[in-house]
XYZ file of C-alpha atoms in Angstrom:
510
model
C 176.002 -141.742 72.396
C 174.153 -145.059 72.848
C 170.636 -144.974 71.424
C 168.020 -146.227 73.852
C 164.372 -146.931 74.442
C 162.746 -145.847 77.706
C 160.243 -148.287 79.253
C 157.932 -146.621 81.761
C 156.934 -149.157 84.398
C 153.381 -149.140 85.766
C 154.062 -152.148 87.977
C 153.623 -155.078 85.592
C 155.648 -158.232 86.234
C 156.000 -158.374 82.428
C 157.931 -155.082 82.305
C 161.311 -156.798 82.632
C 160.327 -159.201 79.880
C 159.684 -156.257 77.554
C 163.224 -155.117 78.299
C 164.586 -158.590 77.540
C 162.874 -158.700 74.153
C 164.106 -155.209 73.251
C 167.669 -156.203 74.187
C 167.383 -159.363 72.064
C 166.919 -157.063 69.083
C 170.255 -155.389 69.959
C 168.580 -152.202 71.135
C 169.505 -150.797 74.538
C 166.655 -149.916 76.886
C 166.145 -148.708 80.427
C 163.234 -149.273 82.804
C 162.058 -146.277 84.815
C 159.015 -145.892 87.080
C 156.103 -143.971 85.558
C 156.469 -141.301 88.252
C 160.232 -140.792 87.862
C 160.751 -140.079 84.188
C 164.402 -139.345 83.365
C 165.568 -136.414 81.276
C 164.783 -137.222 77.658
C 167.760 -136.446 75.472
C 168.512 -136.940 71.807
C 169.652 -140.510 72.569
C 166.087 -141.576 73.417
C 164.508 -143.015 70.282
C 161.094 -144.005 71.638
C 159.036 -144.801 74.733
C 157.094 -147.913 75.746
C 154.346 -147.748 78.381
C 154.108 -151.044 80.254
C 151.158 -153.028 81.551
C 149.936 -152.799 85.142
C 147.929 -154.715 87.730
C 145.885 -151.518 88.142
C 142.824 -150.405 86.194
C 142.650 -147.027 84.494
C 139.182 -146.736 86.080
C 140.604 -146.703 89.608
C 140.755 -143.415 91.469
C 144.381 -144.130 92.392
C 145.419 -145.460 88.974
C 149.052 -144.679 88.089
C 149.232 -141.711 85.739
C 151.847 -140.216 83.477
C 151.806 -137.118 81.266
C 152.372 -138.995 78.012
C 151.249 -135.928 76.026
C 154.714 -134.459 76.615
C 155.995 -137.155 74.227
C 152.954 -137.623 71.979
C 153.772 -136.278 68.534
C 157.453 -135.824 69.420
C 158.676 -139.377 70.006
C 157.275 -142.762 68.941
C 155.080 -144.203 71.704
C 153.892 -147.775 72.221
C 151.371 -148.557 74.958
C 151.149 -152.219 76.008
C 147.933 -153.393 77.710
C 147.477 -150.858 80.543
C 149.584 -148.386 78.565
C 147.229 -148.708 75.594
C 144.130 -148.427 77.782
C 145.553 -145.421 79.614
C 146.245 -143.432 76.444
C 142.811 -144.255 75.009
C 141.141 -143.324 78.318
C 142.977 -140.006 78.628
C 142.269 -139.039 75.004
C 138.508 -139.448 75.428
C 137.945 -143.141 74.735
C 135.903 -145.519 76.868
C 137.619 -148.249 78.906
C 135.228 -150.688 80.597
C 135.463 -153.817 82.689
C 135.388 -156.923 80.506
C 132.392 -159.208 81.012
C 134.842 -162.104 81.191
C 138.532 -161.921 82.028
C 140.522 -161.839 78.793
C 143.493 -163.979 79.629
C 145.488 -166.382 77.502
C 145.799 -167.150 73.836
C 143.795 -165.314 71.176
C 144.091 -164.955 67.415
C 144.115 -161.768 65.428
C 141.165 -161.772 63.022
C 142.147 -158.495 61.422
C 145.419 -156.652 60.963
C 146.154 -153.605 58.846
C 149.165 -154.948 57.029
C 149.868 -151.508 55.556
C 150.415 -150.049 59.009
C 154.123 -149.916 59.941
C 153.510 -151.513 63.363
C 151.634 -154.492 61.868
C 153.931 -155.130 58.908
C 154.542 -158.862 58.274
C 152.049 -159.876 60.996
C 149.404 -162.262 59.697
C 145.703 -161.828 60.482
C 145.603 -165.263 62.124
C 148.639 -164.651 64.328
C 148.356 -165.911 67.905
C 148.685 -163.263 70.624
C 148.618 -163.357 74.441
C 145.995 -161.419 76.366
C 146.119 -160.604 80.094
C 143.659 -157.916 81.186
C 140.407 -157.361 83.056
C 139.445 -154.167 81.213
C 138.867 -153.577 77.536
C 138.826 -150.535 75.271
C 135.158 -150.293 74.280
C 135.269 -147.108 72.186
C 138.161 -145.111 70.781
C 138.321 -141.378 70.007
C 137.664 -140.287 66.434
C 141.313 -139.594 65.714
C 142.209 -143.206 66.585
C 142.378 -145.967 63.965
C 141.954 -149.681 64.732
C 144.852 -151.638 63.193
C 144.277 -155.029 64.830
C 141.342 -157.032 66.250
C 140.520 -160.469 67.643
C 137.110 -162.146 67.683
C 136.444 -160.827 71.217
C 138.599 -157.681 71.363
C 137.817 -155.201 68.603
C 140.450 -152.706 69.690
C 143.385 -155.109 69.975
C 145.719 -152.562 68.373
C 145.366 -148.928 67.370
C 147.257 -145.923 66.057
C 146.509 -142.286 66.739
C 146.197 -140.906 63.217
C 149.047 -138.842 61.776
C 151.288 -139.646 64.759
C 153.710 -142.376 65.797
C 151.646 -143.241 68.875
C 150.404 -146.840 69.068
C 148.557 -149.022 71.549
C 148.205 -152.795 71.711
C 145.953 -154.755 74.073
C 148.066 -157.928 73.904
C 151.575 -158.683 75.139
C 154.180 -159.002 72.367
C 156.935 -159.659 74.905
C 155.702 -163.160 75.843
C 156.581 -166.129 73.670
C 152.884 -167.046 73.292
C 152.509 -164.017 70.993
C 153.941 -165.708 67.920
C 154.774 -162.514 66.038
C 155.566 -160.458 69.123
C 159.233 -160.131 68.211
C 158.271 -158.951 64.722
C 155.946 -156.313 66.174
C 158.670 -155.039 68.490
C 161.103 -155.025 65.568
C 158.619 -152.956 63.587
C 158.341 -150.445 66.413
C 162.047 -150.291 67.295
C 163.597 -150.371 63.830
C 160.961 -149.236 61.333
C 159.269 -146.608 63.515
C 161.907 -145.518 66.084
C 164.800 -146.031 63.610
C 167.046 -147.709 66.214
C 170.370 -148.907 64.780
C 170.513 -152.275 66.601
C 174.082 -151.597 67.706
C 173.836 -152.778 71.326
C 176.241 -155.728 71.073
C 178.560 -157.391 73.620
C 181.638 -155.839 72.023
C 180.042 -152.406 71.940
C 178.960 -152.688 75.585
C 182.447 -153.758 76.677
C 184.180 -150.961 74.761
C 181.779 -148.276 76.002
C 181.852 -149.524 79.599
C 185.643 -149.698 79.721
C 185.889 -146.170 78.317
C 183.315 -144.895 80.821
C 185.102 -146.596 83.736
C 188.399 -144.969 82.757
C 186.735 -141.564 82.967
C 184.811 -142.381 86.150
C 187.672 -143.963 88.105
C 190.769 -142.252 86.738
C 193.737 -143.342 88.867
C 191.557 -144.371 91.841
C 191.975 -147.767 93.464
C 189.057 -150.196 93.507
C 188.398 -153.258 95.677
C 186.172 -156.009 94.235
C 184.739 -159.075 95.899
C 185.231 -162.090 93.637
C 182.923 -165.079 93.974
C 184.225 -167.284 91.177
C 180.964 -166.841 89.277
C 180.470 -165.271 85.888
C 179.090 -161.943 87.173
C 181.951 -160.956 89.437
C 184.489 -162.434 86.976
C 183.208 -160.360 84.051
C 183.024 -157.276 86.271
C 186.632 -157.895 87.346
C 187.858 -158.335 83.769
C 186.144 -155.158 82.567
C 187.591 -153.174 85.484
C 191.012 -154.739 84.952
C 190.995 -153.581 81.331
C 189.997 -150.088 82.488
C 192.330 -149.546 85.469
C 194.780 -152.475 85.504
C 196.642 -153.027 88.788
C 194.535 -150.381 90.529
C 191.909 -153.123 90.831
C 192.344 -155.198 93.995
C 190.247 -158.383 93.985
C 189.339 -160.118 97.230
C 187.971 -163.642 97.316
C 186.434 -164.432 100.688
C 186.034 -167.921 102.069
C 182.793 -167.376 103.972
C 182.460 -171.022 104.927
C 179.411 -171.225 102.667
C 181.123 -172.177 99.422
C 180.906 -175.489 97.622
C 183.393 -178.238 98.447
C 187.015 -177.209 97.665
C 185.724 -174.121 95.882
C 188.028 -171.626 97.605
C 191.196 -173.248 96.225
C 189.674 -174.034 92.814
C 188.488 -170.461 92.243
C 191.824 -168.929 93.260
C 193.593 -171.253 90.819
C 191.212 -170.333 87.980
C 192.251 -166.685 88.130
C 195.998 -167.330 87.914
C 196.159 -166.847 84.135
C 193.941 -163.748 83.882
C 196.486 -161.309 85.289
C 194.118 -160.201 88.047
C 195.405 -158.965 91.390
C 193.609 -161.447 93.696
C 193.874 -162.034 97.457
C 192.189 -164.899 99.307
C 190.753 -164.233 102.778
C 189.586 -166.896 105.266
C 186.615 -165.402 107.134
C 184.607 -168.567 107.847
C 184.224 -168.062 111.565
C 182.969 -164.493 111.229
C 180.118 -165.646 109.012
C 179.266 -168.647 111.199
C 179.162 -166.383 114.259
C 176.870 -163.896 112.500
C 174.523 -166.674 111.329
C 174.309 -168.478 114.660
C 170.684 -168.993 115.647
C 169.209 -167.256 112.569
C 166.492 -169.120 110.670
C 164.644 -166.363 108.809
C 165.908 -166.120 105.187
C 165.928 -162.321 105.134
C 167.814 -162.129 108.420
C 170.381 -164.607 107.094
C 170.848 -162.616 103.896
C 171.230 -159.363 105.800
C 173.706 -160.896 108.249
C 175.809 -162.236 105.382
C 175.656 -158.890 103.611
C 176.742 -157.100 106.773
C 179.744 -159.374 107.312
C 180.761 -159.108 103.657
C 180.810 -155.342 104.079
C 182.816 -155.627 107.302
C 185.380 -157.927 105.665
C 185.746 -155.658 102.658
C 186.058 -152.656 104.948
C 188.894 -154.390 106.789
C 190.576 -155.383 103.524
C 190.141 -151.928 102.005
C 192.009 -150.410 104.956
C 194.965 -152.607 104.041
C 195.066 -150.972 100.583
C 196.293 -147.391 100.666
C 193.908 -144.811 99.201
C 191.233 -147.229 97.961
C 188.106 -145.242 97.065
C 185.677 -147.640 95.368
C 183.955 -150.945 96.056
C 183.080 -152.787 92.830
C 180.229 -155.287 92.702
C 178.961 -157.757 90.112
C 175.350 -156.653 90.533
C 173.203 -157.471 87.490
C 169.732 -156.356 86.425
C 167.704 -159.253 87.925
C 169.396 -158.587 91.300
C 168.157 -155.013 91.217
C 164.689 -155.933 89.962
C 164.151 -158.636 92.621
C 165.575 -156.616 95.525
C 163.848 -153.285 95.155
C 161.352 -151.745 92.814
C 163.351 -150.743 89.748
C 164.611 -147.183 90.280
C 161.937 -146.744 92.956
C 159.059 -147.956 90.785
C 155.940 -149.882 91.743
C 157.010 -153.465 91.025
C 156.926 -155.839 93.984
C 160.041 -156.727 95.997
C 160.748 -160.482 95.923
C 163.817 -160.867 98.140
C 166.896 -158.973 99.261
C 170.286 -159.472 97.631
C 173.429 -159.051 99.694
C 175.084 -156.821 97.089
C 172.172 -154.448 96.476
C 171.144 -151.388 98.414
C 174.278 -149.329 99.018
C 176.839 -149.221 101.817
C 176.611 -148.266 105.477
C 177.776 -144.806 106.485
C 180.908 -146.098 108.227
C 182.276 -147.469 104.971
C 183.750 -144.563 103.079
C 183.788 -146.236 99.676
C 181.814 -145.336 96.605
C 180.134 -148.167 94.694
C 180.774 -149.020 91.053
C 178.606 -151.649 89.334
C 179.635 -152.077 85.683
C 177.079 -154.840 84.943
C 173.962 -153.521 86.693
C 172.097 -152.930 83.413
C 172.712 -156.462 82.046
C 170.766 -159.704 82.264
C 172.659 -162.929 82.982
C 172.838 -164.134 79.381
C 174.126 -160.708 78.322
C 176.846 -160.916 80.979
C 177.969 -164.228 79.502
C 178.074 -162.757 75.990
C 180.162 -159.825 77.218
C 182.476 -162.248 79.023
C 182.902 -164.251 75.841
C 183.721 -161.045 73.937
C 186.390 -160.353 76.588
C 187.736 -163.925 76.110
C 186.969 -165.061 79.647
C 187.776 -168.803 79.938
C 184.853 -171.113 79.209
C 185.142 -172.917 82.553
C 184.214 -169.639 84.270
C 181.708 -168.512 81.644
C 179.762 -171.772 81.785
C 179.755 -172.076 85.561
C 176.238 -172.280 86.948
C 174.957 -169.226 88.819
C 175.636 -169.502 92.536
C 173.883 -167.298 95.082
C 175.904 -164.584 96.801
C 174.904 -165.842 100.268
C 176.116 -169.262 99.177
C 174.953 -172.424 100.905
C 173.378 -170.393 103.734
C 170.211 -170.017 101.664
C 170.358 -173.653 100.588
C 170.235 -174.718 104.223
C 166.689 -174.070 105.342
C 166.637 -172.906 108.935
C 169.709 -172.142 111.030
C 173.202 -172.638 109.624
C 175.924 -174.620 111.367
C 179.342 -175.846 110.176
C 178.050 -179.419 110.467
C 175.095 -178.743 108.154
C 177.404 -176.968 105.706
C 179.709 -179.997 105.598
C 176.771 -182.348 104.925
C 175.420 -180.120 102.158
C 178.856 -179.662 100.575
C 179.288 -183.421 100.368
C 175.823 -184.000 98.881
C 176.152 -181.086 96.455
C 179.549 -182.332 95.259
C 178.100 -185.748 94.403
C 175.189 -184.080 92.587
C 177.262 -181.665 90.494
C 179.962 -184.247 89.782
C 177.350 -186.646 88.377
C 175.810 -183.886 86.263
C 179.225 -183.143 84.754
C 180.130 -186.776 84.132
C 176.756 -187.485 82.502
C 176.909 -184.408 80.234
C 173.921 -182.780 81.916
C 175.786 -179.932 83.623
C 175.893 -177.842 80.435
C 172.278 -178.692 79.599
C 170.817 -177.098 82.709
C 171.070 -173.429 83.669
C 171.504 -173.887 87.403
C 171.634 -176.837 89.765
C 172.224 -177.293 93.455
C 171.332 -179.329 96.499
C 169.195 -177.994 99.364
C 169.372 -179.169 102.983
C 165.854 -179.434 104.377
C 164.959 -179.067 108.072
C 162.953 -182.281 107.785
C 163.811 -185.633 109.274
C 162.312 -188.874 108.066
C 162.411 -192.512 109.069
C 164.640 -194.804 107.055
C 166.137 -198.261 107.206
C 169.826 -199.014 106.702
C 170.711 -202.644 107.127
C 168.558 -203.837 110.005
C 168.617 -200.501 111.784
C 166.078 -197.706 111.858
C 167.388 -194.242 110.962
C 165.890 -190.829 111.566
C 167.875 -188.416 109.420
C 167.584 -185.376 107.180
C 166.406 -184.856 103.609
C 168.338 -183.437 100.663
C 166.381 -181.829 97.821
C 167.916 -181.628 94.354
C 167.093 -178.592 92.193
C 167.895 -178.123 88.491
C 166.313 -175.541 86.212
C 166.349 -174.365 82.622
C 166.359 -170.620 82.033
C 167.789 -167.816 79.927
C 168.233 -164.993 82.399
C 166.875 -166.191 85.733
C 163.732 -164.076 85.479
C 161.685 -167.176 84.659
C 162.701 -170.836 84.865
C 161.351 -174.334 84.362
C 162.522 -177.465 86.140
C 164.911 -179.682 84.217
C 163.710 -183.147 83.248
C 166.767 -185.069 84.398
C 166.701 -188.774 83.465
C 165.330 -191.080 86.154
C 168.383 -193.395 86.054
C 170.656 -190.380 86.679
C 168.503 -189.176 89.581
C 168.487 -192.689 91.020
C 172.294 -192.901 90.793
C 172.749 -189.504 92.484
C 170.255 -190.367 95.234
C 171.928 -193.690 95.916
C 175.411 -192.160 96.135
C 174.291 -189.363 98.460
C 172.455 -191.693 100.855
C 175.328 -194.204 100.915
C 178.121 -191.646 101.307
C 176.760 -188.655 103.199
C 176.212 -189.404 106.869
C 173.063 -187.753 108.210
C 171.009 -188.081 104.993
C 168.582 -190.934 104.381
C 166.229 -189.458 101.790
C 166.633 -187.490 98.516
C 163.820 -185.658 96.677
C 163.678 -183.679 93.416
C 162.075 -180.231 93.032
C 159.702 -179.958 90.039
C 158.557 -176.351 90.626
C 158.866 -173.617 87.995
C 159.562 -169.898 88.443
C 157.035 -168.388 88.862
C 155.336 -169.319 91.178
C 158.444 -170.635 92.968
C 161.873 -168.977 92.903
C 165.003 -170.803 91.797
C 166.491 -170.769 95.287
C 164.385 -171.918 98.223
C 165.279 -168.882 100.333
């Protein structure tokens, strides 16, 4: 049975980052909303209470009965979690006179305490709170302080319950990984056995039990997520997996043929389906990003429903859903985190489609998917392919989608990606793509005035897609790409480069 840590989410946007840091230490974890605590079995080694945008002093503050775990399992409260436990145990949490946000340095640490082991007294930490713990109950012990926050870390005496006012999950907390290691390994006694090979073996075994001799249909996209999902399912059920690759008319230039060819040597049972016109018809006249996503999702379901009826006795629809998809589409497991945008492969199936859903990767972040794929010996050309959105170029064309706009964007995007590959920059950035803007600008070509559209280039650096920074592509390379697009793509007379990070922007424009 896989050991795990449970993270109770109070709505913090940092909650997913806590999960990432725990996973980096090869410990499996799950995020659950504070008000939907799962059954706690012997596989649960400890519990982390997340931060929150709420204040414990609010009448409607999120609450959890942490006393059911206190003294039985190791507990770590982070920011709001620490304030909440102190507040409920009789301490005093007050509004800070000034907002405590940003870098701070520990002035005191109890190096003998197991949570603070190997953390120096001058270690930089990251604060982000409007309240502060003014007084602690008598059975609490301060184990860390800064010059402005006396109760920066505490332990409830004679228990394995801890609270910290800072955020160890952010990189600005220099010894944050060490603190989490201390909690996970030294206090919770986790084995650090959550590895790509272990995940693959356990998932394949679980799929064999779950699916038996049932037939499964999977929509391939050519990307790493659906490819890894397909390979795992193939190893579990073999020829009972039927892969469908749909040409939705929103793929990159020549991608339909290239992707089909890339799967020839993997032994997968793959069928290509041309459904361009169905998607164009569904998108006609739609400009709102959510409406476009939902229309694409609906047609995908319709196409798979049609294809599934051509396979006798198919019972399951497999999807390459990963953790960030779930987090950004709905509050995790019904929790309080904010919805960012809908994903076409998240949210279940309509009643008319009598297929059950299987999502073998839905607990993994993107970098973990790649590591699992490498463990399964997926070819590098698929593993290293940039992420590409499920709705394809439809959400890289701002406004309504037409075949003409798709053709223009495909041509511009091909020039962009081809130059990145030839210059060696493709493997240096995490994701890149061109965006067709609904903006026309005046230009001059020869002696003639032009009034044509704008292409925006986007390239970002990231680990898992949860956060991203724009890539500093060389100016000469950008100039070369711009020149080639303007000279070769009719309808474009201006190229711009996006220098926004995530947050506050998202990687895709829609």
